[in-house]
Amino acid sequence: MSDAERNRITGGLAILGPAETALLRLLDDTFRGWAAEEGGVELSAPPVYPVDELANFDVYTNFPHLALVAGGLRTPVSGPDGGHFPADQVAPARLGLPTATCFGAYLYFQDRTVPADTLVTLVNRCFRGEEHFDGLRRLLTFQMREIVALGSYQHTQEVIARYRNRIEELLGELSLEVTVDAASDPFFEKGGARALLQRMQPVKYEFSVDGLAIASVNTHRNFFGERCRIGVEPQEGTTGGTAFTGCVAFGLERWVSVLTDRCGSAGRAHEKVERAIRERQPV
């Protein structure tokens, strides 16, 4: 049975059925719990931001093919025609739809200082205007859980290393063969010094199952720290400075798609995930 038959999927938009929703919530609770175990606190972020805030992250320079924006309507409104509103009825698009969840964390800490070992987690709707859509594997809007580290560079790298191990261990317990591939990150300008560093030392790794990237770990160095003016609280022997950041991302619908296809149903996938979680708990 295909994703579309189990759920309602059309035009890159999905309404999950009860079993798939329960599986998605179990997965999200698991990843959120990983952060909580290490003292990570949860943030709540809006599904849209002012376009100038996203522009500050070079979203419209580096991701123009994926970016989506929203605006109000001019009155009087005659209604949509052919599935869209005519341009003269649409007000200026002042809101941007985020392509990644972690933006909310950086904007939350904007113009603040943070401890060198800050860890937060949040989940949000992300939006990407892909060239094509494919069931739950590739959607126009989907849910992404992220665990975000801010502070010292060492802290971000330690967090990424730990969660890379946790992801690989969980996938092994779920009997899912994973490939880990280095990927490029468009946040680093092609001609800049950061791009050179990226070629020398990859900053993004994707975890793929059945040819689908379902999770990633990302090092952004001090890109977001600089753009949001996030500082690090001075510690003994240090002067603080600009915060480094790194994040771990989970595409929740993609996990549901892979697990359901492998297990034959969302219910059986749910049982398998629950069993893997129990086996990981200390006696």
mmCIF file of C-alpha atoms in Angstrom:
data_model
loop_
_atom_site.group_PDB
_atom_site.id
_atom_site.type_symbol
_atom_site.label_atom_id
_atom_site.label_comp_id
_atom_site.label_asym_id
_atom_site.label_seq_id
_atom_site.Cartn_x
_atom_site.Cartn_y
_atom_site.Cartn_z
ATOM 1 C CA MET A 1 0.000 0.000 0.000
ATOM 2 C CA SER A 2 1.433 3.382 -1.005
ATOM 3 C CA ASP A 3 1.789 6.496 1.136
ATOM 4 C CA ALA A 4 -1.060 8.104 -0.768
ATOM 5 C CA GLU A 5 -3.347 5.152 -0.028
ATOM 6 C CA ARG A 6 -2.561 5.205 3.695
ATOM 7 C CA ASN A 7 -2.848 8.982 3.961
ATOM 8 C CA ARG A 8 -4.274 11.870 1.965
ATOM 9 C CA ILE A 9 -1.452 13.293 -0.150
ATOM 10 C CA THR A 10 -1.928 15.751 -2.986
ATOM 11 C CA GLY A 11 0.270 18.450 -4.460
ATOM 12 C CA GLY A 12 3.019 17.858 -1.928
ATOM 13 C CA LEU A 13 0.612 18.249 1.001
ATOM 14 C CA ALA A 14 -0.122 15.351 3.351
ATOM 15 C CA ILE A 15 -2.770 14.585 5.941
ATOM 16 C CA LEU A 16 -1.547 11.603 7.927
ATOM 17 C CA GLY A 17 -3.899 8.898 9.093
ATOM 18 C CA PRO A 18 -4.213 7.942 12.778
ATOM 19 C CA ALA A 19 -1.581 5.183 12.717
ATOM 20 C CA GLU A 20 0.966 7.294 10.844
ATOM 21 C CA THR A 21 0.292 10.233 13.163
ATOM 22 C CA ALA A 22 0.908 8.041 16.208
ATOM 23 C CA LEU A 23 4.176 6.798 14.706
ATOM 24 C CA LEU A 24 5.305 10.339 13.911
ATOM 25 C CA ARG A 25 4.546 11.458 17.486
ATOM 26 C CA LEU A 26 6.469 8.494 18.917
ATOM 27 C CA LEU A 27 9.496 9.367 16.791
ATOM 28 C CA ASP A 28 9.294 13.047 17.695
ATOM 29 C CA ASP A 29 8.970 12.254 21.407
ATOM 30 C CA THR A 30 12.038 10.013 21.110
ATOM 31 C CA PHE A 31 14.216 12.686 19.515
ATOM 32 C CA ARG A 32 12.939 15.361 21.891
ATOM 33 C CA GLY A 33 13.740 13.027 24.768
ATOM 34 C CA TRP A 34 17.321 12.683 23.563
ATOM 35 C CA ALA A 35 17.783 16.418 24.032
ATOM 36 C CA ALA A 36 16.002 16.433 27.389
ATOM 37 C CA GLU A 37 18.326 13.693 28.680
ATOM 38 C CA GLU A 38 21.235 16.099 28.177
ATOM 39 C CA GLY A 39 19.480 19.077 29.733
ATOM 40 C CA GLY A 40 18.253 20.563 26.471
ATOM 41 C CA VAL A 41 15.234 22.827 26.830
ATOM 42 C CA GLU A 42 12.410 23.101 24.319
ATOM 43 C CA LEU A 43 11.451 26.215 22.366
ATOM 44 C CA SER A 44 8.270 26.897 20.389
ATOM 45 C CA ALA A 45 8.626 28.720 17.084
ATOM 46 C CA PRO A 46 6.119 30.217 14.613
ATOM 47 C CA PRO A 47 5.635 28.685 11.152
ATOM 48 C CA VAL A 48 6.422 32.031 9.437
ATOM 49 C CA TYR A 49 8.920 34.859 9.931
ATOM 50 C CA PRO A 50 9.328 38.369 8.516
ATOM 51 C CA VAL A 51 11.136 38.067 5.200
ATOM 52 C CA ASP A 52 13.902 40.422 6.317
ATOM 53 C CA GLU A 53 14.813 38.031 9.156
ATOM 54 C CA LEU A 54 15.137 35.102 6.755
ATOM 55 C CA ALA A 55 16.963 37.307 4.252
ATOM 56 C CA ASN A 56 19.559 37.905 6.970
ATOM 57 C CA PHE A 57 20.349 34.177 6.694
ATOM 58 C CA ASP A 58 20.821 34.470 2.898
ATOM 59 C CA VAL A 59 17.782 32.245 2.406
ATOM 60 C CA TYR A 60 16.691 34.108 -0.713
ATOM 61 C CA THR A 61 20.231 34.158 -2.087
ATOM 62 C CA ASN A 62 21.164 30.545 -1.437
ATOM 63 C CA PHE A 63 17.739 28.855 -1.569
ATOM 64 C CA PRO A 64 15.670 30.903 -4.081
ATOM 65 C CA HIS A 65 14.397 27.744 -5.780
ATOM 66 C CA LEU A 66 12.994 26.422 -2.475
ATOM 67 C CA ALA A 67 11.770 29.637 -0.844
ATOM 68 C CA LEU A 68 8.077 30.335 -0.346
ATOM 69 C CA VAL A 69 6.562 33.614 0.861
ATOM 70 C CA ALA A 70 3.110 34.716 1.980
ATOM 71 C CA GLY A 71 1.109 37.927 1.964
ATOM 72 C CA GLY A 72 -2.394 39.138 2.689
ATOM 73 C CA LEU A 73 -5.134 39.939 0.216
ATOM 74 C CA ARG A 74 -6.244 43.295 -1.102
ATOM 75 C CA THR A 75 -9.928 44.063 -0.723
ATOM 76 C CA PRO A 76 -12.371 43.737 -2.298
ATOM 77 C CA VAL A 77 -11.562 40.116 -3.074
ATOM 78 C CA SER A 78 -13.185 38.371 -5.991
ATOM 79 C CA GLY A 79 -11.844 34.963 -4.978
ATOM 80 C CA PRO A 80 -9.273 32.619 -6.486
ATOM 81 C CA ASP A 81 -9.289 32.029 -10.220
ATOM 82 C CA GLY A 82 -7.868 28.808 -11.619
ATOM 83 C CA GLY A 83 -6.446 27.754 -8.272
ATOM 84 C CA HIS A 84 -4.683 31.030 -7.432
ATOM 85 C CA PHE A 85 -5.358 34.658 -6.613
ATOM 86 C CA PRO A 86 -4.504 37.183 -9.344
ATOM 87 C CA ALA A 87 -1.372 39.207 -8.569
ATOM 88 C CA ASP A 88 -3.336 42.457 -8.258
ATOM 89 C CA GLN A 89 -5.319 40.973 -5.344
ATOM 90 C CA VAL A 90 -2.240 39.923 -3.361
ATOM 91 C CA ALA A 91 -0.607 42.359 -0.921
ATOM 92 C CA PRO A 92 3.210 42.528 -0.593
ATOM 93 C CA ALA A 93 4.626 39.235 0.689
ATOM 94 C CA ARG A 94 6.093 40.237 4.048
ATOM 95 C CA LEU A 95 6.198 36.768 5.571
ATOM 96 C CA GLY A 96 8.614 34.003 4.709
ATOM 97 C CA LEU A 97 8.039 30.281 5.226
ATOM 98 C CA PRO A 98 11.158 28.684 6.755
ATOM 99 C CA THR A 99 13.087 25.896 5.034
ATOM 100 C CA ALA A 100 14.580 24.718 8.345
ATOM 101 C CA THR A 101 13.436 24.544 11.971
ATOM 102 C CA CYS A 102 16.675 25.750 13.560
ATOM 103 C CA PHE A 103 16.104 29.339 12.356
ATOM 104 C CA GLY A 104 13.795 29.810 15.335
ATOM 105 C CA ALA A 105 16.568 28.993 17.798
ATOM 106 C CA TYR A 106 18.970 31.551 16.340
ATOM 107 C CA LEU A 107 16.321 34.263 16.214
ATOM 108 C CA TYR A 108 15.323 33.497 19.810
ATOM 109 C CA PHE A 109 18.883 34.124 21.017
ATOM 110 C CA GLN A 110 19.468 37.137 18.768
ATOM 111 C CA ASP A 111 21.359 39.947 20.545
ATOM 112 C CA ARG A 112 21.896 37.741 23.620
ATOM 113 C CA THR A 113 24.774 35.871 25.165
ATOM 114 C CA VAL A 114 24.527 32.159 25.920
ATOM 115 C CA PRO A 115 26.480 29.698 28.061
ATOM 116 C CA ALA A 116 29.200 27.872 26.138
ATOM 117 C CA ASP A 117 27.261 24.585 26.411
ATOM 118 C CA THR A 118 23.739 25.684 25.406
ATOM 119 C CA LEU A 119 21.420 22.996 24.036
ATOM 120 C CA VAL A 120 17.823 23.506 22.851
ATOM 121 C CA THR A 121 15.319 21.567 20.784
ATOM 122 C CA LEU A 122 12.287 22.564 18.743
ATOM 123 C CA VAL A 123 9.983 21.191 16.066
ATOM 124 C CA ASN A 124 8.334 23.190 13.315
ATOM 125 C CA ARG A 125 6.708 23.099 9.923
ATOM 126 C CA CYS A 126 9.216 23.586 7.128
ATOM 127 C CA PHE A 127 8.378 24.555 3.553
ATOM 128 C CA ARG A 128 10.299 23.781 0.381
ATOM 129 C CA GLY A 129 9.131 24.463 -3.167
ATOM 130 C CA GLU A 130 10.684 21.322 -4.645
ATOM 131 C CA GLU A 131 10.644 20.592 -8.379
ATOM 132 C CA HIS A 132 8.644 17.444 -7.713
ATOM 133 C CA PHE A 133 6.935 15.725 -4.795
ATOM 134 C CA ASP A 134 6.921 12.039 -3.891
ATOM 135 C CA GLY A 135 4.524 10.774 -1.234
ATOM 136 C CA LEU A 136 5.876 11.340 2.277
ATOM 137 C CA ARG A 137 9.424 11.175 0.933
ATOM 138 C CA ARG A 138 9.339 14.682 -0.512
ATOM 139 C CA LEU A 139 6.681 17.163 0.580
ATOM 140 C CA LEU A 140 6.020 20.863 0.152
ATOM 141 C CA THR A 141 5.547 21.173 3.910
ATOM 142 C CA PHE A 142 6.764 18.714 6.519
ATOM 143 C CA GLN A 143 7.726 18.541 10.188
ATOM 144 C CA MET A 144 11.346 18.753 11.242
ATOM 145 C CA ARG A 145 12.606 18.158 14.784
ATOM 146 C CA GLU A 146 15.982 19.730 15.489
ATOM 147 C CA ILE A 147 18.419 19.630 18.376
ATOM 148 C CA VAL A 148 20.542 22.784 18.319
ATOM 149 C CA ALA A 149 23.853 23.410 20.079
ATOM 150 C CA LEU A 150 25.078 26.968 20.656
ATOM 151 C CA GLY A 151 28.216 28.220 22.383
ATOM 152 C CA SER A 152 31.779 27.045 21.957
ATOM 153 C CA TYR A 153 32.966 25.279 18.820
ATOM 154 C CA GLN A 154 34.055 22.299 20.933
ATOM 155 C CA HIS A 155 30.554 22.014 22.388
ATOM 156 C CA THR A 156 28.907 21.963 18.964
ATOM 157 C CA GLN A 157 31.259 19.254 17.738
ATOM 158 C CA GLU A 158 30.775 17.093 20.822
ATOM 159 C CA VAL A 159 26.994 17.323 20.469
ATOM 160 C CA ILE A 160 27.131 16.415 16.783
ATOM 161 C CA ALA A 161 29.417 13.446 17.472
ATOM 162 C CA ARG A 162 27.146 12.099 20.217
ATOM 163 C CA TYR A 163 23.988 12.376 18.165
ATOM 164 C CA ARG A 164 25.625 10.914 15.096
ATOM 165 C CA ASN A 165 26.329 7.822 17.181
ATOM 166 C CA ARG A 166 22.787 7.766 18.578
ATOM 167 C CA ILE A 167 21.242 7.990 15.117
ATOM 168 C CA GLU A 168 23.400 5.159 13.787
ATOM 169 C CA GLU A 169 22.660 3.004 16.848
ATOM 170 C CA LEU A 170 18.890 3.525 16.557
ATOM 171 C CA LEU A 171 18.886 2.753 12.844
ATOM 172 C CA GLY A 172 20.864 -0.415 13.569
ATOM 173 C CA GLU A 173 18.351 -1.506 16.207
ATOM 174 C CA LEU A 174 15.572 -0.865 13.668
ATOM 175 C CA SER A 175 17.414 -3.082 11.136
ATOM 176 C CA LEU A 176 17.732 -0.190 8.699
ATOM 177 C CA GLU A 177 20.893 -0.054 6.626
ATOM 178 C CA VAL A 178 22.132 3.526 6.528
ATOM 179 C CA THR A 179 24.608 5.356 4.362
ATOM 180 C CA VAL A 180 26.282 8.472 5.754
ATOM 181 C CA ASP A 181 27.322 10.960 3.100
ATOM 182 C CA ALA A 182 29.040 14.312 3.277
ATOM 183 C CA ALA A 183 26.888 17.043 1.748
ATOM 184 C CA SER A 184 27.392 20.681 0.881
ATOM 185 C CA ASP A 185 25.701 23.451 2.821
ATOM 186 C CA PRO A 186 24.528 26.509 0.837
ATOM 187 C CA PHE A 187 24.829 28.730 3.928
ATOM 188 C CA PHE A 188 28.502 29.062 3.062
ATOM 189 C CA GLU A 189 29.025 31.361 0.097
ATOM 190 C CA LYS A 190 30.637 29.660 -2.897
ATOM 191 C CA GLY A 191 33.534 32.088 -3.113
ATOM 192 C CA GLY A 192 34.046 32.775 0.584
ATOM 193 C CA ALA A 193 36.502 31.517 3.144
ATOM 194 C CA ARG A 194 33.795 29.367 4.737
ATOM 195 C CA ALA A 195 33.250 27.600 1.409
ATOM 196 C CA LEU A 196 36.962 26.777 1.253
ATOM 197 C CA LEU A 197 36.804 25.335 4.774
ATOM 198 C CA GLN A 198 33.763 23.314 3.774
ATOM 199 C CA ARG A 199 35.656 21.716 0.896
ATOM 200 C CA MET A 200 38.502 20.878 3.254
ATOM 201 C CA GLN A 201 36.271 19.654 6.098
ATOM 202 C CA PRO A 202 32.629 18.759 5.344
ATOM 203 C CA VAL A 203 30.147 20.526 7.602
ATOM 204 C CA LYS A 204 27.035 18.480 6.814
ATOM 205 C CA TYR A 205 26.434 14.732 6.915
ATOM 206 C CA GLU A 206 23.195 13.105 5.787
ATOM 207 C CA PHE A 207 21.870 9.747 6.978
ATOM 208 C CA SER A 208 20.069 7.999 4.128
ATOM 209 C CA VAL A 209 17.894 4.884 4.167
ATOM 210 C CA ASP A 210 16.598 3.425 0.901
ATOM 211 C CA GLY A 211 18.056 6.412 -0.932
ATOM 212 C CA LEU A 212 16.237 8.953 1.242
ATOM 213 C CA ALA A 213 17.941 11.377 3.640
ATOM 214 C CA ILE A 214 15.996 11.138 6.913
ATOM 215 C CA ALA A 215 18.406 12.924 9.273
ATOM 216 C CA SER A 216 21.484 15.130 9.173
ATOM 217 C CA VAL A 217 24.104 16.684 11.426
ATOM 218 C CA ASN A 218 25.252 20.183 10.555
ATOM 219 C CA THR A 219 28.087 22.461 11.593
ATOM 220 C CA HIS A 220 27.417 26.137 10.862
ATOM 221 C CA ARG A 221 30.539 27.401 12.624
ATOM 222 C CA ASN A 222 29.812 31.041 13.598
ATOM 223 C CA PHE A 223 27.571 31.921 10.633
ATOM 224 C CA PHE A 224 24.360 32.250 12.657
ATOM 225 C CA GLY A 225 26.197 33.599 15.665
ATOM 226 C CA GLU A 226 27.473 36.476 13.548
ATOM 227 C CA ARG A 227 24.203 37.112 11.721
ATOM 228 C CA CYS A 228 22.170 37.143 14.947
ATOM 229 C CA ARG A 229 24.875 38.724 17.099
ATOM 230 C CA ILE A 230 24.835 35.841 19.588
ATOM 231 C CA GLY A 231 27.679 35.968 22.074
ATOM 232 C CA VAL A 232 29.160 33.392 24.434
ATOM 233 C CA GLU A 233 29.302 34.109 28.142
ATOM 234 C CA PRO A 234 32.926 34.491 29.274
ATOM 235 C CA GLN A 235 34.302 31.609 31.312
ATOM 236 C CA GLU A 236 37.473 31.239 33.309
ATOM 237 C CA GLY A 237 40.319 31.517 30.854
ATOM 238 C CA THR A 238 38.102 32.655 27.948
ATOM 239 C CA THR A 239 36.823 36.001 26.680
ATOM 240 C CA GLY A 240 33.548 34.773 25.221
ATOM 241 C CA GLY A 241 33.272 35.871 21.600
ATOM 242 C CA THR A 242 30.734 34.976 18.934
ATOM 243 C CA ALA A 243 28.719 31.787 19.387
ATOM 244 C CA PHE A 244 29.255 28.762 17.181
ATOM 245 C CA THR A 245 26.245 26.629 16.296
ATOM 246 C CA GLY A 246 25.482 23.132 15.125
ATOM 247 C CA CYS A 247 22.270 21.176 14.713
ATOM 248 C CA VAL A 248 20.865 17.684 14.326
ATOM 249 C CA ALA A 249 17.767 17.460 12.113
ATOM 250 C CA PHE A 250 15.121 14.753 11.698
ATOM 251 C CA GLY A 251 12.578 14.809 8.867
ATOM 252 C CA LEU A 252 9.664 13.183 10.676
ATOM 253 C CA GLU A 253 7.434 12.286 7.713
ATOM 254 C CA ARG A 254 10.460 10.774 5.984
ATOM 255 C CA TRP A 255 11.093 8.519 8.971
ATOM 256 C CA VAL A 256 7.418 7.490 8.896
ATOM 257 C CA SER A 257 7.631 6.708 5.177
ATOM 258 C CA VAL A 258 10.783 4.580 5.456
ATOM 259 C CA LEU A 259 9.644 2.664 8.531
ATOM 260 C CA THR A 260 6.137 2.029 7.221
ATOM 261 C CA ASP A 261 7.435 0.769 3.889
ATOM 262 C CA ARG A 262 9.947 -1.511 5.604
ATOM 263 C CA CYS A 263 7.519 -2.873 8.205
ATOM 264 C CA GLY A 264 4.448 -3.080 6.002
ATOM 265 C CA SER A 265 2.262 -0.887 8.201
ATOM 266 C CA ALA A 266 2.535 2.066 10.552
ATOM 267 C CA GLY A 267 1.239 -0.111 13.391
ATOM 268 C CA ARG A 268 4.024 -2.678 13.023
ATOM 269 C CA ALA A 269 6.561 0.120 12.624
ATOM 270 C CA HIS A 270 5.259 1.681 15.854
ATOM 271 C CA GLU A 271 5.770 -1.611 17.705
ATOM 272 C CA LYS A 272 9.303 -1.951 16.343
ATOM 273 C CA VAL A 273 10.277 1.569 17.403
ATOM 274 C CA GLU A 274 8.790 1.044 20.866
ATOM 275 C CA ARG A 275 10.734 -2.211 21.234
ATOM 276 C CA ALA A 276 13.980 -0.507 20.183
ATOM 277 C CA ILE A 277 13.386 2.264 22.708
ATOM 278 C CA ARG A 278 12.737 -0.208 25.528
ATOM 279 C CA GLU A 279 15.889 -2.146 24.714
ATOM 280 C CA ARG A 280 17.936 1.067 24.935
ATOM 281 C CA GLN A 281 16.621 1.961 28.390
ATOM 282 C CA PRO A 282 18.917 1.080 31.321
ATOM 283 C CA VAL A 283 17.736 -1.771 33.545
#
